[in-house]
PDB file of C-alpha atoms and ligand atoms in Angstrom:
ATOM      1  CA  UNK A   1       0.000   0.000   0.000  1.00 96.00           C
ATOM      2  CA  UNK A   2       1.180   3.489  -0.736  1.00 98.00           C
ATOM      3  CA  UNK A   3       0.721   5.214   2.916  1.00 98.00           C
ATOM      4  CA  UNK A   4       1.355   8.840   3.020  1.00 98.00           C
ATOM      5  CA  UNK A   5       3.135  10.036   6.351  1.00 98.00           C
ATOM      6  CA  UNK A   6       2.497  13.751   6.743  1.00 98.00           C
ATOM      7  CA  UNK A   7       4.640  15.078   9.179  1.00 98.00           C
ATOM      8  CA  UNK A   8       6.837  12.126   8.289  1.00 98.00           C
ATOM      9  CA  UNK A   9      10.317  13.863   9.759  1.00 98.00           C
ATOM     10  CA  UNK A  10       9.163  14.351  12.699  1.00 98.00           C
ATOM     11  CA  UNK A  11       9.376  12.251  16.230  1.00 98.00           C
ATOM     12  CA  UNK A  12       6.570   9.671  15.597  1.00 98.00           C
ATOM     13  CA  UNK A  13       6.349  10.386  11.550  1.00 98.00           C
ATOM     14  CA  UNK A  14       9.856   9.086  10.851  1.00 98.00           C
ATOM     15  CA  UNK A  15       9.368   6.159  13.206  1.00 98.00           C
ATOM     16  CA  UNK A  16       6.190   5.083  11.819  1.00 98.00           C
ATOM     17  CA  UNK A  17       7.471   5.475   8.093  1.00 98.00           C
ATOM     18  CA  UNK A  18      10.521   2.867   9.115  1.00 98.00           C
ATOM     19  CA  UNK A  19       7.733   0.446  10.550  1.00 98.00           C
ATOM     20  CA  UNK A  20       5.574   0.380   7.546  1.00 98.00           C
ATOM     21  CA  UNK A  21       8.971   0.012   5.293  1.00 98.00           C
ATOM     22  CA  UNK A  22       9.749  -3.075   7.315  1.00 98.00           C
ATOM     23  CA  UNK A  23       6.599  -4.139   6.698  1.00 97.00           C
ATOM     24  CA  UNK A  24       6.747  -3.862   2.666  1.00 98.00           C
ATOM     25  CA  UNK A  25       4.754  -0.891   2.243  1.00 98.00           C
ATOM     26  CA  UNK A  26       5.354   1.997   0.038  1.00 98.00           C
ATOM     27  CA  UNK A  27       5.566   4.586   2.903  1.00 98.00           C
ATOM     28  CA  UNK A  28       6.630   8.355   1.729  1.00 98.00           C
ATOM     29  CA  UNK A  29       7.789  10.420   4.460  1.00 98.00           C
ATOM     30  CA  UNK A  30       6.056  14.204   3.742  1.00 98.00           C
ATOM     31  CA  UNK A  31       6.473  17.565   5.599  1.00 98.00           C
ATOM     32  CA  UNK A  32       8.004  20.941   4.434  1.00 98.00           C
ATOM     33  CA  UNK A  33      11.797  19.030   4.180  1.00 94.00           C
ATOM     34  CA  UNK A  34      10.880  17.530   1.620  1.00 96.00           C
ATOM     35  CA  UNK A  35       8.245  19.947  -0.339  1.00 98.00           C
ATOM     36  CA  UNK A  36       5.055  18.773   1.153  1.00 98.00           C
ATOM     37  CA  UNK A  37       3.451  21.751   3.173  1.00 98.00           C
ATOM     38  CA  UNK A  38      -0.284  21.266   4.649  1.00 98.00           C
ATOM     39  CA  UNK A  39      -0.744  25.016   5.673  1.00 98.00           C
ATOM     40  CA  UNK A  40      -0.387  26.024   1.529  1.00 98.00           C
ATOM     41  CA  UNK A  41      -1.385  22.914  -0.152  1.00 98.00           C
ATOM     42  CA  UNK A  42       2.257  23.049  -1.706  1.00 98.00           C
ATOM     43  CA  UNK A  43       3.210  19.628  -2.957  1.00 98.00           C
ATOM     44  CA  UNK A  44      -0.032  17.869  -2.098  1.00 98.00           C
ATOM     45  CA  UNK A  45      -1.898  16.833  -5.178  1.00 98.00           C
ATOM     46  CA  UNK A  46       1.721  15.501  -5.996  1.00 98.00           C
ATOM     47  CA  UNK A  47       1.943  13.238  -3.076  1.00 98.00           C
ATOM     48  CA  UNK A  48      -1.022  11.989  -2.803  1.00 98.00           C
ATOM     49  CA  UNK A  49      -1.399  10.346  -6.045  1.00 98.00           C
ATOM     50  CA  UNK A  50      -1.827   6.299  -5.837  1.00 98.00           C
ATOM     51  CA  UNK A  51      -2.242   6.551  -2.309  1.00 98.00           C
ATOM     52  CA  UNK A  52      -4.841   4.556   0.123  1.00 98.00           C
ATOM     53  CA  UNK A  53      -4.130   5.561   3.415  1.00 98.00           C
ATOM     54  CA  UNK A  54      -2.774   9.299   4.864  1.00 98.00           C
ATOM     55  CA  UNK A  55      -1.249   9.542   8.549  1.00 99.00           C
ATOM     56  CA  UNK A  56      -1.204  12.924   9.752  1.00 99.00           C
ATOM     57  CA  UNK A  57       1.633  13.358  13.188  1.00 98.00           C
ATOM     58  CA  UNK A  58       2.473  16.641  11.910  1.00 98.00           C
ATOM     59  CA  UNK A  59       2.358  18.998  14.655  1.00 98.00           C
ATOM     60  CA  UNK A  60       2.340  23.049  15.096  1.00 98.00           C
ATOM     61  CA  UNK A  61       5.791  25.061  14.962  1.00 97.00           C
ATOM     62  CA  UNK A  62       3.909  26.902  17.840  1.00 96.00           C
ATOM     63  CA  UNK A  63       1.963  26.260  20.803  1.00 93.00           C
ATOM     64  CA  UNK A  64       0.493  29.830  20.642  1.00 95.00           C
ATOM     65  CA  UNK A  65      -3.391  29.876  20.804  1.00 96.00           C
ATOM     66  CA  UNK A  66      -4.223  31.447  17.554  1.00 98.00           C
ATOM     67  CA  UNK A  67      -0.940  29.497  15.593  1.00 98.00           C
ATOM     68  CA  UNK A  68      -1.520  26.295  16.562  1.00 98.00           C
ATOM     69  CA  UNK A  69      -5.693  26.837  16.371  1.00 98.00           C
ATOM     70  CA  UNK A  70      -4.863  28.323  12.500  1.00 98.00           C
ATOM     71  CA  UNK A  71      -2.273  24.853  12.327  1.00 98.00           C
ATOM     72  CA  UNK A  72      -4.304  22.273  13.031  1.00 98.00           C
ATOM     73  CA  UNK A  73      -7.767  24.132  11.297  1.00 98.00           C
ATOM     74  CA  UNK A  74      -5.880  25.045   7.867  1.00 98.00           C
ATOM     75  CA  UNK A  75      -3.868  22.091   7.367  1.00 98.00           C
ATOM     76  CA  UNK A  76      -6.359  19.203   8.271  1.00 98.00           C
ATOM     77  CA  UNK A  77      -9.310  21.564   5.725  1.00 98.00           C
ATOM     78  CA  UNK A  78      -6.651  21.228   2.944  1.00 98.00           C
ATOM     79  CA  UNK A  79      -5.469  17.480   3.618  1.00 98.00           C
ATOM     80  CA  UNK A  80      -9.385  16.377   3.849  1.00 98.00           C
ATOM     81  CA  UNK A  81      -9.676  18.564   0.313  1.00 98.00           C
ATOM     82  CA  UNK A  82      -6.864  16.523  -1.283  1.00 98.00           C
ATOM     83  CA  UNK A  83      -7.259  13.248   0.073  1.00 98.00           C
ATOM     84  CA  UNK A  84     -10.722  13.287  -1.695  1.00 98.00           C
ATOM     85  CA  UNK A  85      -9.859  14.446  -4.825  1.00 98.00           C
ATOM     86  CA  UNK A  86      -6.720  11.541  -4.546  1.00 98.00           C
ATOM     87  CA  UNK A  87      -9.554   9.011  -3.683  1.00 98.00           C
ATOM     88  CA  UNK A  88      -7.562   8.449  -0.531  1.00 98.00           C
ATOM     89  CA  UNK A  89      -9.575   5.486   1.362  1.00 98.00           C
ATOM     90  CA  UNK A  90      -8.394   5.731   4.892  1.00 98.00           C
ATOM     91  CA  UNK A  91      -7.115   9.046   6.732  1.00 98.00           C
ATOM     92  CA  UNK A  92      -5.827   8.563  10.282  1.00 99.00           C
ATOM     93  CA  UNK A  93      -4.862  11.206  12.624  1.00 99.00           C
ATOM     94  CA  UNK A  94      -3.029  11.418  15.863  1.00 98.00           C
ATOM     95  CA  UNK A  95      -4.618  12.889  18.649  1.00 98.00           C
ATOM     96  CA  UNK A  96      -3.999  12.611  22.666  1.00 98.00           C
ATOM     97  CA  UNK A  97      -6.589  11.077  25.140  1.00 98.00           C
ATOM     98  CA  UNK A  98      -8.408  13.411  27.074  1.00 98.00           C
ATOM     99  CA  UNK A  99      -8.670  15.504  24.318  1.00 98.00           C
ATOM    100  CA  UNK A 100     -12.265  16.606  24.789  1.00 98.00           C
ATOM    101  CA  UNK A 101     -11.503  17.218  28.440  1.00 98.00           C
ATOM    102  CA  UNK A 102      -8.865  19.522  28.324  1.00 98.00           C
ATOM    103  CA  UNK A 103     -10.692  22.350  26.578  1.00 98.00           C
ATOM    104  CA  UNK A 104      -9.370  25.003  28.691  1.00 98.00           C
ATOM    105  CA  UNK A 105      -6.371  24.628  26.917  1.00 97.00           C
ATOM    106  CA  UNK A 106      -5.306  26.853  23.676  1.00 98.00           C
ATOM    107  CA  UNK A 107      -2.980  23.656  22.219  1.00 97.00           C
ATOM    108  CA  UNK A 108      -6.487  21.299  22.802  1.00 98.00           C
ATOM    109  CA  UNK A 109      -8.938  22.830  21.170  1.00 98.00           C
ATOM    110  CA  UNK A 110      -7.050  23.276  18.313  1.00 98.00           C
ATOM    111  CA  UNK A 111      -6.722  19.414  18.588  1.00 98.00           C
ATOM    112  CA  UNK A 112     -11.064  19.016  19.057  1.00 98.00           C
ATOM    113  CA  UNK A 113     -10.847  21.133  16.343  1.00 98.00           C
ATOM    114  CA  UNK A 114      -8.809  18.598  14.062  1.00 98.00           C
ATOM    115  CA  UNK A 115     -11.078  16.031  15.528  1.00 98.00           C
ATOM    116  CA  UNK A 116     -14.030  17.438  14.399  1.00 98.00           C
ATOM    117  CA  UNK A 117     -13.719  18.167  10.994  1.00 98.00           C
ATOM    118  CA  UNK A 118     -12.018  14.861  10.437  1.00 98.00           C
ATOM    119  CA  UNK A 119     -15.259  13.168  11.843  1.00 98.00           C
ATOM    120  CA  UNK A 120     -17.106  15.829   8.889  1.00 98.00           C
ATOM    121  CA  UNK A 121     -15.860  15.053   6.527  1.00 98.00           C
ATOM    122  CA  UNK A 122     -16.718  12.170   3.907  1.00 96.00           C
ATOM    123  CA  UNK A 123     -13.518  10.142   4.270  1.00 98.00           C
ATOM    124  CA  UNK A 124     -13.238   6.979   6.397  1.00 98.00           C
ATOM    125  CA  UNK A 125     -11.026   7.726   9.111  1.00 98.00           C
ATOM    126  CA  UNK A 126      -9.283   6.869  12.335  1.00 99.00           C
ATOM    127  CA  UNK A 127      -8.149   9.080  15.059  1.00 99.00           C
ATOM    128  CA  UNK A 128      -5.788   7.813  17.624  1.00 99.00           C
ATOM    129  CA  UNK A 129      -5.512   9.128  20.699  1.00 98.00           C
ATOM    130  CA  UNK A 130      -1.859   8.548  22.811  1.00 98.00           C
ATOM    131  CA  UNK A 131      -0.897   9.078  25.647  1.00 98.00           C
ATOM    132  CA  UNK A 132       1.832  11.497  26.688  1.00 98.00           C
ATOM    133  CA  UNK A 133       5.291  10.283  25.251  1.00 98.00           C
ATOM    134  CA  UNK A 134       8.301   9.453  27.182  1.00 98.00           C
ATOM    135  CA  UNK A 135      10.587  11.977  25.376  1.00 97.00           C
ATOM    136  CA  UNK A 136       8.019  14.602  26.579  1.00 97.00           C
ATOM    137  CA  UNK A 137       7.978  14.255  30.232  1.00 97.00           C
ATOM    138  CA  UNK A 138      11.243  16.901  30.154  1.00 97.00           C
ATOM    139  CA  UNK A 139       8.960  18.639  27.980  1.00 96.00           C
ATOM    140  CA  UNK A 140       6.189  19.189  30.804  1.00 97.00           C
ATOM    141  CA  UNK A 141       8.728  19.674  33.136  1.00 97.00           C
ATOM    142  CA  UNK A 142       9.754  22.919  31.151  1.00 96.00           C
ATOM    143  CA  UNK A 143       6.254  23.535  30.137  1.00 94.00           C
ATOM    144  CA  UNK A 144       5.732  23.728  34.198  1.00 96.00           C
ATOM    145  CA  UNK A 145       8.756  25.719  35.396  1.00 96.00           C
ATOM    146  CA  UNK A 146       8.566  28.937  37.507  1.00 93.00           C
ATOM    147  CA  UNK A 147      12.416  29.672  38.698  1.00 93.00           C
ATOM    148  CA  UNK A 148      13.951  26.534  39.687  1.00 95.00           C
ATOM    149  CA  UNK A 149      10.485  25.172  40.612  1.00 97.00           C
ATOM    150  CA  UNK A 150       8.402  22.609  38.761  1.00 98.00           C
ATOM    151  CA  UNK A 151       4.529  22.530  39.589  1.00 97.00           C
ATOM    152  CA  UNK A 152       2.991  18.851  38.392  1.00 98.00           C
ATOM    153  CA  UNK A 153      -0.673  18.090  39.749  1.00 98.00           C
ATOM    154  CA  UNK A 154       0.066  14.929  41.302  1.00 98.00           C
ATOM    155  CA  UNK A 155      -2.735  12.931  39.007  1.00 98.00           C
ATOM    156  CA  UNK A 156      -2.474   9.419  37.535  1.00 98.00           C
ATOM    157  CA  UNK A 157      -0.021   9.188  34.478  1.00 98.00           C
ATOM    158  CA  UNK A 158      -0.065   6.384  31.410  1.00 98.00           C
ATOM    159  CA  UNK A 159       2.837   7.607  29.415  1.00 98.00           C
ATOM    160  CA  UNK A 160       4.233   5.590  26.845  1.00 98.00           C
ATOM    161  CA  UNK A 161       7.517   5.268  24.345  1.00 98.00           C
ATOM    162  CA  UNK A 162       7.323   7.026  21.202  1.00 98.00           C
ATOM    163  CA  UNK A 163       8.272   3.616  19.105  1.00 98.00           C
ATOM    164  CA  UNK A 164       5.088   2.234  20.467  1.00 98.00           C
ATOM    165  CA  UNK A 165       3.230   5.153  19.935  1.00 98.00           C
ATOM    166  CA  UNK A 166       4.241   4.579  16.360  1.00 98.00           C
ATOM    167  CA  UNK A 167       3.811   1.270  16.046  1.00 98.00           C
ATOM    168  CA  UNK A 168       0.097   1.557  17.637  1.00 98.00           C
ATOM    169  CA  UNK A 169      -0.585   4.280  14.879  1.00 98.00           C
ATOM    170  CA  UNK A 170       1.050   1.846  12.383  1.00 98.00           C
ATOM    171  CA  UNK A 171      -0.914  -1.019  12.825  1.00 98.00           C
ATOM    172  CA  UNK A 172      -4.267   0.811  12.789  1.00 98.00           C
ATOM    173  CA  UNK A 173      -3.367   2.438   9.351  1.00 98.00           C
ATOM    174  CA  UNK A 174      -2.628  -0.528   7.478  1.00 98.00           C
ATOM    175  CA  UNK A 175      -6.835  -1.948   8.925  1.00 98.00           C
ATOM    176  CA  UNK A 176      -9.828  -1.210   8.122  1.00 98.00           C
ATOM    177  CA  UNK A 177     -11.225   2.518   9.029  1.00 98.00           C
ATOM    178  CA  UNK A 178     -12.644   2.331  12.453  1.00 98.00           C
ATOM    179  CA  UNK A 179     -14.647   5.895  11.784  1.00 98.00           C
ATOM    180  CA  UNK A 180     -14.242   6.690  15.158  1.00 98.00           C
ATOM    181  CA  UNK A 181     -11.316   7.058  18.551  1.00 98.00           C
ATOM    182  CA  UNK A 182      -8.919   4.625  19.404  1.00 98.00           C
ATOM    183  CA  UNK A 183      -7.078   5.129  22.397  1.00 98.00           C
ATOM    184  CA  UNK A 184      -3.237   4.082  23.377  1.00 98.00           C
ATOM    185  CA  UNK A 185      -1.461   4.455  26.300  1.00 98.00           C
ATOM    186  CA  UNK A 186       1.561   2.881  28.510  1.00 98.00           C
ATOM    187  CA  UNK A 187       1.426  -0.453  30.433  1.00 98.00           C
ATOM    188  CA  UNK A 188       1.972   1.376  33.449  1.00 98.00           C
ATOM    189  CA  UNK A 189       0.459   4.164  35.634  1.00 98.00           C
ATOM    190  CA  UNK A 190       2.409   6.385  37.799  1.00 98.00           C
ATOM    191  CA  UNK A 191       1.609   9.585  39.240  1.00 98.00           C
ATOM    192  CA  UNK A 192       2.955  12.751  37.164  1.00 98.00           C
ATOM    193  CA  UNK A 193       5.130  14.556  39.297  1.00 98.00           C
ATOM    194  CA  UNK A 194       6.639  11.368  40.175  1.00 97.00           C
ATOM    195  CA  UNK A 195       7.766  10.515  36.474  1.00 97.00           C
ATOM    196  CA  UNK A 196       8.753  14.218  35.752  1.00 98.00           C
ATOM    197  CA  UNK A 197      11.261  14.406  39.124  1.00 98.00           C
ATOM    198  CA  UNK A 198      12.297  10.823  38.003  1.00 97.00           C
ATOM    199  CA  UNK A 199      12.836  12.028  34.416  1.00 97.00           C
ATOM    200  CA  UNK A 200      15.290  15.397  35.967  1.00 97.00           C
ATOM    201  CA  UNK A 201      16.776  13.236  38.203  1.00 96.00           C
ATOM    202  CA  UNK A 202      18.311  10.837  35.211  1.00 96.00           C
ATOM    203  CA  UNK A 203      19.316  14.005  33.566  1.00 96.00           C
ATOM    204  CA  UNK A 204      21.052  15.834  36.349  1.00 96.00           C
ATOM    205  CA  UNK A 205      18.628  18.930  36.376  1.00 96.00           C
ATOM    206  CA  UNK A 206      18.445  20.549  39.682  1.00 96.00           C
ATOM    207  CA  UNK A 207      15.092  21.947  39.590  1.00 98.00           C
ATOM    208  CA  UNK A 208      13.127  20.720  42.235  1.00 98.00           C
ATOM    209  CA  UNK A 209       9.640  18.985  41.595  1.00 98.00           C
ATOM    210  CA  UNK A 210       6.918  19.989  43.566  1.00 98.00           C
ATOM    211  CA  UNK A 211       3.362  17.733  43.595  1.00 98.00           C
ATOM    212  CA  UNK A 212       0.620  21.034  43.331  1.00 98.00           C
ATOM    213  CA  UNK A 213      -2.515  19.681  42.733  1.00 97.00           C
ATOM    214  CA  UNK A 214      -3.875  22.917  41.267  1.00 97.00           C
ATOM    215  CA  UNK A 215      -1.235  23.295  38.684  1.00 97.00           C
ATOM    216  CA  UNK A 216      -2.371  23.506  34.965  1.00 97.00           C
ATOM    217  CA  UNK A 217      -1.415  21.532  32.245  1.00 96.00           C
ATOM    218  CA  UNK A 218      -1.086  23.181  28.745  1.00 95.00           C
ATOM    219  CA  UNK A 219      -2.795  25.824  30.494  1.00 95.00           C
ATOM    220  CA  UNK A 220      -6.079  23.092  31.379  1.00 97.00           C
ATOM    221  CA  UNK A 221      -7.124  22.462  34.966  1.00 97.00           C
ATOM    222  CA  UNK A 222      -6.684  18.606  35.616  1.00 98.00           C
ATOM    223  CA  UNK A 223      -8.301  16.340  37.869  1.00 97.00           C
ATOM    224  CA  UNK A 224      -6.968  12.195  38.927  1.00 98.00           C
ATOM    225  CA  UNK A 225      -8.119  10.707  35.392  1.00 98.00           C
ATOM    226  CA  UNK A 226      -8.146  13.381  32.892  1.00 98.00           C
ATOM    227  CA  UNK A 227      -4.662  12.304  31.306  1.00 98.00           C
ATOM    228  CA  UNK A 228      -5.311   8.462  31.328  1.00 98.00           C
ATOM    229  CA  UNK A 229      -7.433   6.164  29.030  1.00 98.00           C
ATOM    230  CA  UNK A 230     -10.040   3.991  29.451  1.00 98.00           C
ATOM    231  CA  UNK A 231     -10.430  -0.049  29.889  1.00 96.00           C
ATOM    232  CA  UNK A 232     -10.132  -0.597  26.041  1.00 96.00           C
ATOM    233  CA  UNK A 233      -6.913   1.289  25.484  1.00 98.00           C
ATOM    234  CA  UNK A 234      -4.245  -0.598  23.546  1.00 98.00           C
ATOM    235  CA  UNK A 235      -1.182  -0.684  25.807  1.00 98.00           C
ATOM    236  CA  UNK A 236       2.323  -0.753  24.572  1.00 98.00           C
ATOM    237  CA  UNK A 237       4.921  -2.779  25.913  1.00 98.00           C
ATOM    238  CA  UNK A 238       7.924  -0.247  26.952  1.00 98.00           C
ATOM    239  CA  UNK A 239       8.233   0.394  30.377  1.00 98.00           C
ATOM    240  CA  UNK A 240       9.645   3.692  32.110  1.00 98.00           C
ATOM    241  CA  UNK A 241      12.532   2.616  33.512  1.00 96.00           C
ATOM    242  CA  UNK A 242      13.845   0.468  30.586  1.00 97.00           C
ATOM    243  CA  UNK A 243      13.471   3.379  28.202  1.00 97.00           C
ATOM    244  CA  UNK A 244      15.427   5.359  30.839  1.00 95.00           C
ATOM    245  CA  UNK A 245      18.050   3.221  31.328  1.00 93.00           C
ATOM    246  CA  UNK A 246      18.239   3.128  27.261  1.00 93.00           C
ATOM    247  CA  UNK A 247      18.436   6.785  27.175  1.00 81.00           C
ATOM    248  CA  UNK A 248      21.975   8.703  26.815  1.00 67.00           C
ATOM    249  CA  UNK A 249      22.748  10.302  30.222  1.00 60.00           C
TER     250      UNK A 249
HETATM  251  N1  LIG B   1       3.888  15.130  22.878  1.00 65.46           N
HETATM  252  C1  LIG B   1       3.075  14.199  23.310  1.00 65.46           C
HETATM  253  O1  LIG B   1       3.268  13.653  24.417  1.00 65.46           O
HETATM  254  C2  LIG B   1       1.884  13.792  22.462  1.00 65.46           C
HETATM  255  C3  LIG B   1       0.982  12.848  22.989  1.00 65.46           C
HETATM  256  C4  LIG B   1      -0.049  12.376  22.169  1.00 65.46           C
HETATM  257  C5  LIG B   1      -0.197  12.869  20.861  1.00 65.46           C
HETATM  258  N2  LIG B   1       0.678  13.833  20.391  1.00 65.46           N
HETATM  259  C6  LIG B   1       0.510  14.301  18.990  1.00 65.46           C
HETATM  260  O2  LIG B   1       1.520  13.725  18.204  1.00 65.46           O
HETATM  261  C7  LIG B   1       1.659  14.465  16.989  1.00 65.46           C
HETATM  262  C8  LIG B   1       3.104  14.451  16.504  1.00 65.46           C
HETATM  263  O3  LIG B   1       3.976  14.905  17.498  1.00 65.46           O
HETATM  264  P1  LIG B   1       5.573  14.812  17.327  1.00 65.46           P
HETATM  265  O4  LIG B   1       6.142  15.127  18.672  1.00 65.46           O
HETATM  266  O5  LIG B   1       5.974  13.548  16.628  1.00 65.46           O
HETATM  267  O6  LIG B   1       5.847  16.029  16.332  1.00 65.46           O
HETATM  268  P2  LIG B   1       7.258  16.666  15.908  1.00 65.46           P
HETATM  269  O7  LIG B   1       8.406  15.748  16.207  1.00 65.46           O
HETATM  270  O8  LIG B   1       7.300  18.062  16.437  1.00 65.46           O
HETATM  271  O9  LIG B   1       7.121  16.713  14.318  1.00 65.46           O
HETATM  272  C9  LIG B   1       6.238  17.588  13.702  1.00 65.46           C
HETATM  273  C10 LIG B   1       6.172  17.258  12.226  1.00 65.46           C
HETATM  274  O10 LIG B   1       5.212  18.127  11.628  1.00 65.46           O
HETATM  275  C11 LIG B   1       5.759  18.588  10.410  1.00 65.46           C
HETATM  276  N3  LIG B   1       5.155  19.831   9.979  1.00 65.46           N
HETATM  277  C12 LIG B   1       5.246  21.064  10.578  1.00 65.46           C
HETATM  278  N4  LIG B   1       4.616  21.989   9.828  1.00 65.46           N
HETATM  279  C13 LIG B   1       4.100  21.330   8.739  1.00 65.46           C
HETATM  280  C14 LIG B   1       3.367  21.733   7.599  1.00 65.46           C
HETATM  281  N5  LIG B   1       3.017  23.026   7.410  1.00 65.46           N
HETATM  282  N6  LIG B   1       3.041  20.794   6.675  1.00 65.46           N
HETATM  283  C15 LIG B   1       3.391  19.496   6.847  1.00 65.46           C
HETATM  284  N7  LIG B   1       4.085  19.051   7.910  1.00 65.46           N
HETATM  285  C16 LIG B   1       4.446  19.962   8.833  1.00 65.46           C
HETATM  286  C17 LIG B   1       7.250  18.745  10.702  1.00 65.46           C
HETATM  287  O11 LIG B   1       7.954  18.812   9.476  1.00 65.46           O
HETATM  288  P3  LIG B   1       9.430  19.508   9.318  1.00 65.46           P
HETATM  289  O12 LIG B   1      10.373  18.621  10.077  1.00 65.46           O
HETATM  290  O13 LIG B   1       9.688  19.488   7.837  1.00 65.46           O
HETATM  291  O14 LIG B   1       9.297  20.876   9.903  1.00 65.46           O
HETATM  292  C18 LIG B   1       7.502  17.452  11.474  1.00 65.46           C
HETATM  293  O15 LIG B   1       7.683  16.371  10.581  1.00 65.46           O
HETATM  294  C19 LIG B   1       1.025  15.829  17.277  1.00 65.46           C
HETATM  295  O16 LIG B   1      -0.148  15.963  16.501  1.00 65.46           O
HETATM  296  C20 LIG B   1       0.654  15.790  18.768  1.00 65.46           C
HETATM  297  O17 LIG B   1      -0.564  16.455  19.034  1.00 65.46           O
HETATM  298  C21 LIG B   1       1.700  14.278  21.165  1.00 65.46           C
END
């Protein structure tokens, strides 16, 4: 199958376009690098041709509320507008769990927004929704910093390693459409201050963790379950500490 990975240099993209490889597919790694830009249709009608399936892990150069709203709006209205006049069969997006509860924040309902006009529109589709990924947990840690102080609400945490996200996201676009969420997340749960001081520790960064239960995450008030999945998640297999101890120091 000819599987179109927009976003395909990026963190998950280029992971999932070496798993479908493996697996004998015809998988073309597009994002601006390499001509293919979502925001101005450049390169599109190009790519597309002959193929069945389109992944979308692209993500927004900024987390600003209007860039990442005009991101997520602009480029999933032009993809959808391609993709149909390609005769694409299957378009699968990645999303995060909790999605639709975290509407307080600017970066989320730009994601809702992706959600909803892929659910519009008149291709078969399949949104997956991961967890938060390993190589991010520094990323909430600086997301969270005020001096040498990090504030983490102290709420269950499924995290999970970016080859599995990648290879969940694989495996659901070479199936069938399931025209509706799945959700993936970690095989274990921890709480999320716990993972982010564990995460500074391993790096040698001094700044001090501190469990505040009030503390908001991508601006979003949290509660104990808002960042986990539910019973019917697919779970992948890497756990914290082995990915740690994998990681360079
Ligand atoms: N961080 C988490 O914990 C988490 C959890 C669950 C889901 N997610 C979702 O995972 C997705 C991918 O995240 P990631 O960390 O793998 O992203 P990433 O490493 O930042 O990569 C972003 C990709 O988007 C591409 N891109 C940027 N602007 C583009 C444009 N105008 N047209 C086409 N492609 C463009 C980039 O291409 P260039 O390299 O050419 O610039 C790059 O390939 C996001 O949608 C995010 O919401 C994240």
């Amino acid at each position: 199958m000819k599987i179109v990975v927009i976003g395909g240099s990026g963190l998950i993209g280029s992971k999932l376009v070496n798993k479908l490889r493996e697996h004998g597919h015809e998988a073309i790694a597009a994002s601006p690098q390499s001509g293919v830009n979502t925001l101005t249709g450049e390169g599109l009608a190009e790519v597309l041709k002959g193929a069945s399936v389109v992944v979308d892990v692209s993500n927004s150069p900024s987390w600003e509320e209007n860039a990442v709203m005009e991101f997520f709006t602009t480029s999933t209205r032009n993809l959808l507008r391609y993709e149909a006049a390609a005769g694409v069969g299957h378009h699968v997006a990645l999303s995060v769990v909790g999605t639709d509860r975290l509407s307080e924040s600017g970066y989320f309902r730009a994601k809702i927004a992706q959600e909803k006009l892929i659910k519009e529109a008149s291709i078969p589709y399949s949104i997956v929704r991961a967890t938060q990924f390993f190589e991010f947990v520094k990323g909430i840690a600086d997301i969270s910093t005020d001096g040498n102080m990090v504030r983490v609400a102290p709420v269950l945490f499924q995290p999970m390693a970016a080859d599995d996200v990648a290879g969940g996201v694989g495996r659901i676009a070479i199936g069938p459409p399931v025209n509706g969420i799945v959700e993936i997340g970690g095989p274990e749960q921890f709480r999320m201050d716990e993972l982010v001081r564990r995460r500074l520790a391993a790096l040698k960064d001094s700044r001090e963790v501190i469990p505040d239960p009030k503390a908001l995450y991508s601006g979003a008030k949290i509660s104990e379950r808002t960042l986990v999945p539910g019973t019917n998640a697919r779970l992948g297999e890497t756990r914290f500490e082995a990915w740690l101890s994998a990681m360079p120091r």
